[in-house]
PDB file of C-alpha atoms in Angstrom:
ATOM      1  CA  UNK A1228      -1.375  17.208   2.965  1.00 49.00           C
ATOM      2  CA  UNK A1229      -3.098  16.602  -0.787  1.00 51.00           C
ATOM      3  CA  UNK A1230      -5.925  14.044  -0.703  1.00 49.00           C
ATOM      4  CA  UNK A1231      -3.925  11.693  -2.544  1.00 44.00           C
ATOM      5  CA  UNK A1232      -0.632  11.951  -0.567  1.00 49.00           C
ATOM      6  CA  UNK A1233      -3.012  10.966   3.005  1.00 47.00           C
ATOM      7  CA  UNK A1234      -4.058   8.520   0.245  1.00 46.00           C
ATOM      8  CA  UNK A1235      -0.851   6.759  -0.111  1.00 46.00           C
ATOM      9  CA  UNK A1236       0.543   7.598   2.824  1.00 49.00           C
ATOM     10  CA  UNK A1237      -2.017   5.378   5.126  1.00 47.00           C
ATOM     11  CA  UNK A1238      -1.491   3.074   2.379  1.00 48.00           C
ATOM     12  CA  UNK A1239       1.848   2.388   3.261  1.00 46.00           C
ATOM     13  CA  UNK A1240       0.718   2.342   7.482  1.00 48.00           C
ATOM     14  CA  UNK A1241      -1.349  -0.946   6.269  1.00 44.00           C
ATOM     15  CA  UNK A1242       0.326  -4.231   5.786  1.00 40.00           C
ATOM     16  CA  UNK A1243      -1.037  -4.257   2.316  1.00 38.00           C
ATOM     17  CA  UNK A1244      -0.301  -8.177   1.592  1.00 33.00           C
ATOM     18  CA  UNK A1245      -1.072  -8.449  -1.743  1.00 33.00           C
ATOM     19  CA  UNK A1246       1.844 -11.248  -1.796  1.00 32.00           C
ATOM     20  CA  UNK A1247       0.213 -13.756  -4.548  1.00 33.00           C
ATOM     21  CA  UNK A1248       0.862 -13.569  -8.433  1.00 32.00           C
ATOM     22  CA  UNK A1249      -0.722 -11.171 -10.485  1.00 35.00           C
ATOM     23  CA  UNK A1250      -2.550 -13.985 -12.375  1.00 38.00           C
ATOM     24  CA  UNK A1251      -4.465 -14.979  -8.962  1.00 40.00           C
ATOM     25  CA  UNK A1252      -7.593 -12.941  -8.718  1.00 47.00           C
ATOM     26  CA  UNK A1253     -10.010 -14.906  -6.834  1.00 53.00           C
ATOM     27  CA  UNK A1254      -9.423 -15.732  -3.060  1.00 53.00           C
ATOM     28  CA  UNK A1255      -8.283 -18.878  -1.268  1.00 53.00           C
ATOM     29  CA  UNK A1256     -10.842 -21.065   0.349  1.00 54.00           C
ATOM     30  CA  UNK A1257     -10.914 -18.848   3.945  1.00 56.00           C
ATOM     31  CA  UNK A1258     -10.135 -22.059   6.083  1.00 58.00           C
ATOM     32  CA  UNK A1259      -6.921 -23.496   4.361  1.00 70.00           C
ATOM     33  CA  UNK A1260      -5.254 -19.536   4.648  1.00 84.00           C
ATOM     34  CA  UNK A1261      -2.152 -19.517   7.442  1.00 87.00           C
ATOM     35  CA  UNK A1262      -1.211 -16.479   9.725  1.00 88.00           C
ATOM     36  CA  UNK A1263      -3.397 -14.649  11.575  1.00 91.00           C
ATOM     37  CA  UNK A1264      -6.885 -13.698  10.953  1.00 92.00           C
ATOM     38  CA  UNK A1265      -7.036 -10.069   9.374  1.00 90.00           C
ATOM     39  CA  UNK A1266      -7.902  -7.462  12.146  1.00 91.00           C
ATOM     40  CA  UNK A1267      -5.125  -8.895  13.997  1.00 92.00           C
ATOM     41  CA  UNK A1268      -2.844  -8.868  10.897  1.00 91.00           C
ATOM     42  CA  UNK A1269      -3.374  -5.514  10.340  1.00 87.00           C
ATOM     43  CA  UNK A1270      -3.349  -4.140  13.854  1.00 88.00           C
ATOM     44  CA  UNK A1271      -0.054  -6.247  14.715  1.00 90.00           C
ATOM     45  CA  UNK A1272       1.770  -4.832  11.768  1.00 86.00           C
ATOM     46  CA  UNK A1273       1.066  -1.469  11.373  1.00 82.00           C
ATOM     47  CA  UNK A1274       1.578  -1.092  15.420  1.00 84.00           C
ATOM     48  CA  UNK A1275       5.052  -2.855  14.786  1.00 87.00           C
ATOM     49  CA  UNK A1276       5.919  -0.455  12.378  1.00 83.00           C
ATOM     50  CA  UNK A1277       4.861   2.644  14.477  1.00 81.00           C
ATOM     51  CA  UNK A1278       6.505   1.365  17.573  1.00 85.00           C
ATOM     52  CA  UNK A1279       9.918   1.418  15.507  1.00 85.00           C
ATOM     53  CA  UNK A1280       9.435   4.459  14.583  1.00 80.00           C
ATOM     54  CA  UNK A1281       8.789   5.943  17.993  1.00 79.00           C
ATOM     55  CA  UNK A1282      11.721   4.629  19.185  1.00 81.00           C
ATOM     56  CA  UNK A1283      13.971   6.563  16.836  1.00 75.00           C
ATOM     57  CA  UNK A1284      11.372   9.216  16.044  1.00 72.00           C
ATOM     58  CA  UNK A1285      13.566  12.034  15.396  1.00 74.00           C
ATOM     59  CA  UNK A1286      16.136   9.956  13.387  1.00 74.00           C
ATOM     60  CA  UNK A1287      13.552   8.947  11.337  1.00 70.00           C
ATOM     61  CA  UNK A1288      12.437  12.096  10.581  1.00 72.00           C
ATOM     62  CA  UNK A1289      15.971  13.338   8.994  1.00 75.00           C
ATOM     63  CA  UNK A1290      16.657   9.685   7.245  1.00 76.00           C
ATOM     64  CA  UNK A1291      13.754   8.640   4.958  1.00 71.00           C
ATOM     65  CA  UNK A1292      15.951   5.819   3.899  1.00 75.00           C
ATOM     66  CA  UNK A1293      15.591   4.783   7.341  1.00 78.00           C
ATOM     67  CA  UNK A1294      12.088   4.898   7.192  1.00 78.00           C
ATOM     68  CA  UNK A1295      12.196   2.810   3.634  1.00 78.00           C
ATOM     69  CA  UNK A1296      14.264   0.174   5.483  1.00 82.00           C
ATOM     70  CA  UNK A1297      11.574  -0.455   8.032  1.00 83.00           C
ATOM     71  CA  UNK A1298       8.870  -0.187   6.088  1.00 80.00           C
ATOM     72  CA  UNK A1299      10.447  -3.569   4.128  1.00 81.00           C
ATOM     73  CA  UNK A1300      11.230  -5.193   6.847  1.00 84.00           C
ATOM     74  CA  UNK A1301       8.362  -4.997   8.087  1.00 85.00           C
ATOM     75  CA  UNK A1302       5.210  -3.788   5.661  1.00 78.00           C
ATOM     76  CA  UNK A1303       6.710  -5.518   2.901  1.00 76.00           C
ATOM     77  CA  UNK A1304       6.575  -9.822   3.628  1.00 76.00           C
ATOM     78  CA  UNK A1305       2.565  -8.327   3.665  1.00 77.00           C
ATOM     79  CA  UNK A1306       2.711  -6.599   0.537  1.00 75.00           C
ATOM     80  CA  UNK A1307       1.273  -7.716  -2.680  1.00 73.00           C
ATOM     81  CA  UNK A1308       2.918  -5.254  -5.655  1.00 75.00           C
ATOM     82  CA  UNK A1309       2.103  -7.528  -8.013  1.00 80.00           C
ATOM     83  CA  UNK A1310      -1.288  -7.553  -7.420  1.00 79.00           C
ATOM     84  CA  UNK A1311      -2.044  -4.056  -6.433  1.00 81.00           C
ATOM     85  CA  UNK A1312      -0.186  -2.767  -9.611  1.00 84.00           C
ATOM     86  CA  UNK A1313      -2.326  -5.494 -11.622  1.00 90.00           C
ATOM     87  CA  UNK A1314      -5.479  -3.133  -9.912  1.00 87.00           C
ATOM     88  CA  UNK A1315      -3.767  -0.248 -10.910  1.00 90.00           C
ATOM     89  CA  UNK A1316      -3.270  -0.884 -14.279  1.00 92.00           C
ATOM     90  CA  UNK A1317      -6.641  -2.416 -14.913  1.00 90.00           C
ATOM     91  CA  UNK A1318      -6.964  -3.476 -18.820  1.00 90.00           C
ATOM     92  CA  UNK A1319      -3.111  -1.776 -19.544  1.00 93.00           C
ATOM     93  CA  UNK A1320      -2.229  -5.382 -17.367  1.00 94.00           C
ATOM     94  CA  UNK A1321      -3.412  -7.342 -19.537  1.00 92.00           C
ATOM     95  CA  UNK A1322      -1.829  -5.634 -22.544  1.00 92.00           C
ATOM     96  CA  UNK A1323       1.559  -5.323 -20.857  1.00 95.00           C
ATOM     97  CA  UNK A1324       4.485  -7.322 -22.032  1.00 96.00           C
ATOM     98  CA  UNK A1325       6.263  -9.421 -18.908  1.00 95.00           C
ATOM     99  CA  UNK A1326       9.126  -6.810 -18.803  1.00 96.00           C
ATOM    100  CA  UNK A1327       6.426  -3.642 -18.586  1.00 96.00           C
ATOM    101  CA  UNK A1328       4.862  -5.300 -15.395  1.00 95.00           C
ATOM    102  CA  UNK A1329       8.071  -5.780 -13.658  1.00 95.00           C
ATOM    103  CA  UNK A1330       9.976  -2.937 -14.445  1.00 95.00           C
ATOM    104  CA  UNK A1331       6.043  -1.309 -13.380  1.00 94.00           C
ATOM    105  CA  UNK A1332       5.430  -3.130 -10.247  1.00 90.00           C
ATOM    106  CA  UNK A1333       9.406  -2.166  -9.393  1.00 89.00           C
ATOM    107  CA  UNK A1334       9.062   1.535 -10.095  1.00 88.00           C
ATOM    108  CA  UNK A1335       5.303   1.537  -8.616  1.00 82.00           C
ATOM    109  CA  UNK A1336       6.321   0.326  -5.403  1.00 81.00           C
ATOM    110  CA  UNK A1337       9.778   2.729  -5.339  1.00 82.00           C
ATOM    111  CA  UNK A1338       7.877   5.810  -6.333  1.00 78.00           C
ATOM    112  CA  UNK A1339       5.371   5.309  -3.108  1.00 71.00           C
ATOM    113  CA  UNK A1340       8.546   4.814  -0.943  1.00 72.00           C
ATOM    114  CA  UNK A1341      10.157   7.806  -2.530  1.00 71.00           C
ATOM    115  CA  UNK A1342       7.387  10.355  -2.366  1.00 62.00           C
ATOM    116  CA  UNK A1343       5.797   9.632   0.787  1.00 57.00           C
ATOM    117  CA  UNK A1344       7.513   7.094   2.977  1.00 58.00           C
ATOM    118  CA  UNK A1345       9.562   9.651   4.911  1.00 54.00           C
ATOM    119  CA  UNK A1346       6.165  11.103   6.148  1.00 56.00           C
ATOM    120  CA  UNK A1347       5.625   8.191   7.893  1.00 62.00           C
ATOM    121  CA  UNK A1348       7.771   9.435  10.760  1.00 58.00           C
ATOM    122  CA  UNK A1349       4.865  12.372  11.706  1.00 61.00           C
ATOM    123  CA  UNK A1350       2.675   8.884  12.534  1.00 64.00           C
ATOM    124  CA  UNK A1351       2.315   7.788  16.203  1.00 69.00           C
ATOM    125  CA  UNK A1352       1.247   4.391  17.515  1.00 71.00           C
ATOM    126  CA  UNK A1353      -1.163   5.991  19.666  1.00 76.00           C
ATOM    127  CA  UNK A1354      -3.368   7.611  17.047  1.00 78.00           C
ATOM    128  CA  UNK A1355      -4.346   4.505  15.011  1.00 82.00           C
ATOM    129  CA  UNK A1356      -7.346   2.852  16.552  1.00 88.00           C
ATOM    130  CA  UNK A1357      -8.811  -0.778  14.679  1.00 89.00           C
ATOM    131  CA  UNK A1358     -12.485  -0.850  15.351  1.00 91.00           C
ATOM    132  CA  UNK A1359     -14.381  -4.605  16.025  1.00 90.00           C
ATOM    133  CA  UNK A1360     -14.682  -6.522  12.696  1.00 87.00           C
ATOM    134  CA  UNK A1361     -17.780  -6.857  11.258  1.00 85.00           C
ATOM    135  CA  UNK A1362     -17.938  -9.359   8.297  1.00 85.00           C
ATOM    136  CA  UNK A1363     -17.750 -13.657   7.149  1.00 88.00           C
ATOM    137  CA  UNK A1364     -14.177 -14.608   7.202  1.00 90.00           C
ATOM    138  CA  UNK A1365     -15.380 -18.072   5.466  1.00 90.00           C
ATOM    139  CA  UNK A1366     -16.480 -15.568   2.426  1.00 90.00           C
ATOM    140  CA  UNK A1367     -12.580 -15.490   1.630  1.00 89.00           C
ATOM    141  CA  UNK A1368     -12.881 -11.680   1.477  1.00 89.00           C
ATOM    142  CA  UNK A1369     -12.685  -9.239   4.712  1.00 90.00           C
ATOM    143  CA  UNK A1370     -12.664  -5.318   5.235  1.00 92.00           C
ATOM    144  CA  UNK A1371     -10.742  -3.874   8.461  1.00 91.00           C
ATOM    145  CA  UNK A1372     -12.066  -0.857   9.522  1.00 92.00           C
ATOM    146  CA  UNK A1373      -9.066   1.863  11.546  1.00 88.00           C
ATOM    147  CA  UNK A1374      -9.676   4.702  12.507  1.00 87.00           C
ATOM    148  CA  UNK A1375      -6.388   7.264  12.459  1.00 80.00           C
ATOM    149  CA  UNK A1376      -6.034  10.454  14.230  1.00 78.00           C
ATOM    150  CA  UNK A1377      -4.409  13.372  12.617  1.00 75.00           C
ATOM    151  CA  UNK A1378      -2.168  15.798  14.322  1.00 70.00           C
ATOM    152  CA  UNK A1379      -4.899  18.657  14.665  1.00 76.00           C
ATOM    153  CA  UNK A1380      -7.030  15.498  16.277  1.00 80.00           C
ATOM    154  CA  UNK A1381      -9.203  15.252  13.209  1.00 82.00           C
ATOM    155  CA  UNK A1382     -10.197  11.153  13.074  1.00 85.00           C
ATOM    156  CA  UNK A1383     -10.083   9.978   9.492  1.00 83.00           C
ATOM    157  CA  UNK A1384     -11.813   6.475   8.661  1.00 88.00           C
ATOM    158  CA  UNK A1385      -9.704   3.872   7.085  1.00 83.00           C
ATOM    159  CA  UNK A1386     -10.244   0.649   5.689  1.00 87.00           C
ATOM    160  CA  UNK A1387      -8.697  -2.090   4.604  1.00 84.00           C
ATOM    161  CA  UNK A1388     -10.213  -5.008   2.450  1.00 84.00           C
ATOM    162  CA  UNK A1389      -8.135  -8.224   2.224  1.00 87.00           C
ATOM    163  CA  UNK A1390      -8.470 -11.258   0.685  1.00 84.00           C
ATOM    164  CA  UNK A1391      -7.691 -14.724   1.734  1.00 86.00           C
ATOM    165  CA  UNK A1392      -5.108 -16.249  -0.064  1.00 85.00           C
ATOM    166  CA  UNK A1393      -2.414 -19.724  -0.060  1.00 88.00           C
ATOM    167  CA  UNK A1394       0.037 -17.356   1.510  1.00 87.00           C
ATOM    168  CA  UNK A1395      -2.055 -15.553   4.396  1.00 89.00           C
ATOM    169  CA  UNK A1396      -4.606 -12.822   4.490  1.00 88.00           C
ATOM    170  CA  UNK A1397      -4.165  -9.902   2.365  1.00 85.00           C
ATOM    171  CA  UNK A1398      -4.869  -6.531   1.557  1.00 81.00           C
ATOM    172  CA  UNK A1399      -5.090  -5.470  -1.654  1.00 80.00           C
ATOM    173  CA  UNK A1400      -7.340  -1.389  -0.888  1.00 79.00           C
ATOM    174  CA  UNK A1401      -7.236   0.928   1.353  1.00 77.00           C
ATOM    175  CA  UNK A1402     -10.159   3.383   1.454  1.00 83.00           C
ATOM    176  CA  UNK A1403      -9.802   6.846   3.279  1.00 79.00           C
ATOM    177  CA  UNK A1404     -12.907   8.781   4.230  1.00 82.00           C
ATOM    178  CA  UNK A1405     -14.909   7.109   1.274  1.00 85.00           C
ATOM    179  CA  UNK A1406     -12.178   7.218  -1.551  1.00 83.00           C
ATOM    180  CA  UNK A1407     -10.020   3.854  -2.699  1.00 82.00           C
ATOM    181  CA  UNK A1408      -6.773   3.907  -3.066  1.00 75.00           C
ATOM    182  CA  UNK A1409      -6.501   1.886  -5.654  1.00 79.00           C
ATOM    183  CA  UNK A1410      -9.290   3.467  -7.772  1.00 83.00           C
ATOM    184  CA  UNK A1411      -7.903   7.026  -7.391  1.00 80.00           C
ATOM    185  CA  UNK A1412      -3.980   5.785  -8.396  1.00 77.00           C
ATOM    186  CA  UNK A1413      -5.730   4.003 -11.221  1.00 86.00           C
ATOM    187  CA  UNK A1414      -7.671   7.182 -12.928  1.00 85.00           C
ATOM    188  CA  UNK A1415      -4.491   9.201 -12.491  1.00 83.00           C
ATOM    189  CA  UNK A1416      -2.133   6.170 -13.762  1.00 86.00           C
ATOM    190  CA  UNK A1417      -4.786   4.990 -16.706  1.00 87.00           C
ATOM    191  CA  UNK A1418      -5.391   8.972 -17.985  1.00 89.00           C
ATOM    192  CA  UNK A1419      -1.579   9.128 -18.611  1.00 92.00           C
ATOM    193  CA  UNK A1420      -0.873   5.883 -20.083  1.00 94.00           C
ATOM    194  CA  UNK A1421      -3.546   6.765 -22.517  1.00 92.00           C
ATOM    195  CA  UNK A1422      -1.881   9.885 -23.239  1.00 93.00           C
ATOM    196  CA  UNK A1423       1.705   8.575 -23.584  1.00 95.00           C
ATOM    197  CA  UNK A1424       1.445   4.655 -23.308  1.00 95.00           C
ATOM    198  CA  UNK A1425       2.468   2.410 -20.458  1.00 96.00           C
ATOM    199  CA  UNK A1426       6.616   2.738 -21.018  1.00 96.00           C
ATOM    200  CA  UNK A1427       6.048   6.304 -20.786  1.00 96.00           C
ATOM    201  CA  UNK A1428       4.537   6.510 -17.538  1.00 95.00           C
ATOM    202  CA  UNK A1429       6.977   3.127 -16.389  1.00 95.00           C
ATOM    203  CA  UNK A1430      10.247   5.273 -17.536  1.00 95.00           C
ATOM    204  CA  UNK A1431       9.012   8.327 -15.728  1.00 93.00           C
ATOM    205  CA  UNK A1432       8.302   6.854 -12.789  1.00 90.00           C
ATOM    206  CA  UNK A1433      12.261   5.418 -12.745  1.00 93.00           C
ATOM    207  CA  UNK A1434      13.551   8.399 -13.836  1.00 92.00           C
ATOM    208  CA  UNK A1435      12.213  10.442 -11.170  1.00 88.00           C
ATOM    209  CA  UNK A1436      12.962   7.114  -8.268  1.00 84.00           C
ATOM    210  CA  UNK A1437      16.690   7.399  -9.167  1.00 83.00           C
ATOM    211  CA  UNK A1438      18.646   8.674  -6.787  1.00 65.00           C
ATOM    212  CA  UNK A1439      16.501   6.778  -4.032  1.00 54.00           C
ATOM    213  CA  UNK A1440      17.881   4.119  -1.660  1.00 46.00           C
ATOM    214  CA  UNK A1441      16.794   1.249  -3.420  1.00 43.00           C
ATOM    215  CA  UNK A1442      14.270  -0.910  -2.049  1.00 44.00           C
ATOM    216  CA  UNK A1443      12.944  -4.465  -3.747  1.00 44.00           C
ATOM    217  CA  UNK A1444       9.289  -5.664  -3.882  1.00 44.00           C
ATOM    218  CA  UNK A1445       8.428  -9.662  -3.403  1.00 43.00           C
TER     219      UNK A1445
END
């Protein structure tokens, strides 16, 4: 497994809530923000997620749509697009016409599913391990640390940083044995669209999801 594929991959393990607009950057006061409180959001969500998939393990193995189903139903109501492409894009955002971010957050969020959802199924609840929180929720800004085990038992650190928002606590990173997610995707993502320009890279990206069950971010 590439570096960025584990990259994306435990990506999609995390309830990555990034649910508020693109336009909302800073975090909600920590004391007004619903749900539960983010170790517990993270742990209870990803564990959901696992436990479906050991119940139909095999299945889920031979059916990535299967896998895509589950991972909306339940990743998904904790998954900010709109916000993590925002990261992604970084000053392109800003530059970006209304259509370009939709039709980007839409093929962003297909082309994860598409390339690395069905690897999901190789994950076990039993090898994902959320360590005590260290941190000041009234800061508005938190960082869960995991800890998942690989199938030749290496343990890989993971962490998640969320942010308190109207809507709950949410994720917006992932960072995997010292490299961000969303730092790494962006490099790769802002090289090209300087090369080519942002419809470029957003019809690539929906060229090569076609042909995928079709999944819809919030």
């Amino acid at each position: 497994m590439t570096r960025l594929k584990a990259l994306t991959l435990v990506a999609l393990l995390a309830p990555l809530a990034l649910a508020g607009t693109a336009q909302a950057a800073d975090p909600a006061p920590a004391a007004a923000v619903p749900g539960p409180p983010p170790q517990e959001l993270i742990e209870t969500t990803a564990r959901k997620l696992l436990n479906a998939l050991d119940a139909d393990r095999e299945q889920a193995k031979k059916d990535p749509a299967r896998v895509r189903k589950l991972v909306d139903e339940i990743l998904l109501p904790h998954f900010d697009t709109d916000y993590s492409a925002r990261l992604v894009l970084g000053k392109n955002w800003r530059e970006a016409t209304p259509e370009q971010r939709k039709r980007f957050i839409d093929a962003f969020y297909q082309s994860l599913l598409r390339n690395y959802g069905s690897s999901l199924a190789e994950f076990t609840a039993d090898r994902m391990k959320v360590l005590p929180f260290r941190g000041d929720l009234s800061s508005g800004q938190a960082v869960v640390r995991t800890e998942v085990k690989r199938s030749n038992g290496q343990i890989v650190p993971v962490n998640y940083t969320l942010r308190a928002t109207p809507q709950g606590w949410k994720a917006w990173d992932v960072t995997i044995e010292g490299i961000s997610y969303v730092r790494n995707f962006r490099n790769d993502v802002g090289t090209e669209v300087e090369q080519k320009g942002l419809t470029a890279l957003i019809e690539r990206l929906e060229k090569e999801n076609q042909g995928a069950s079709p999944a819809q971010p919030g």
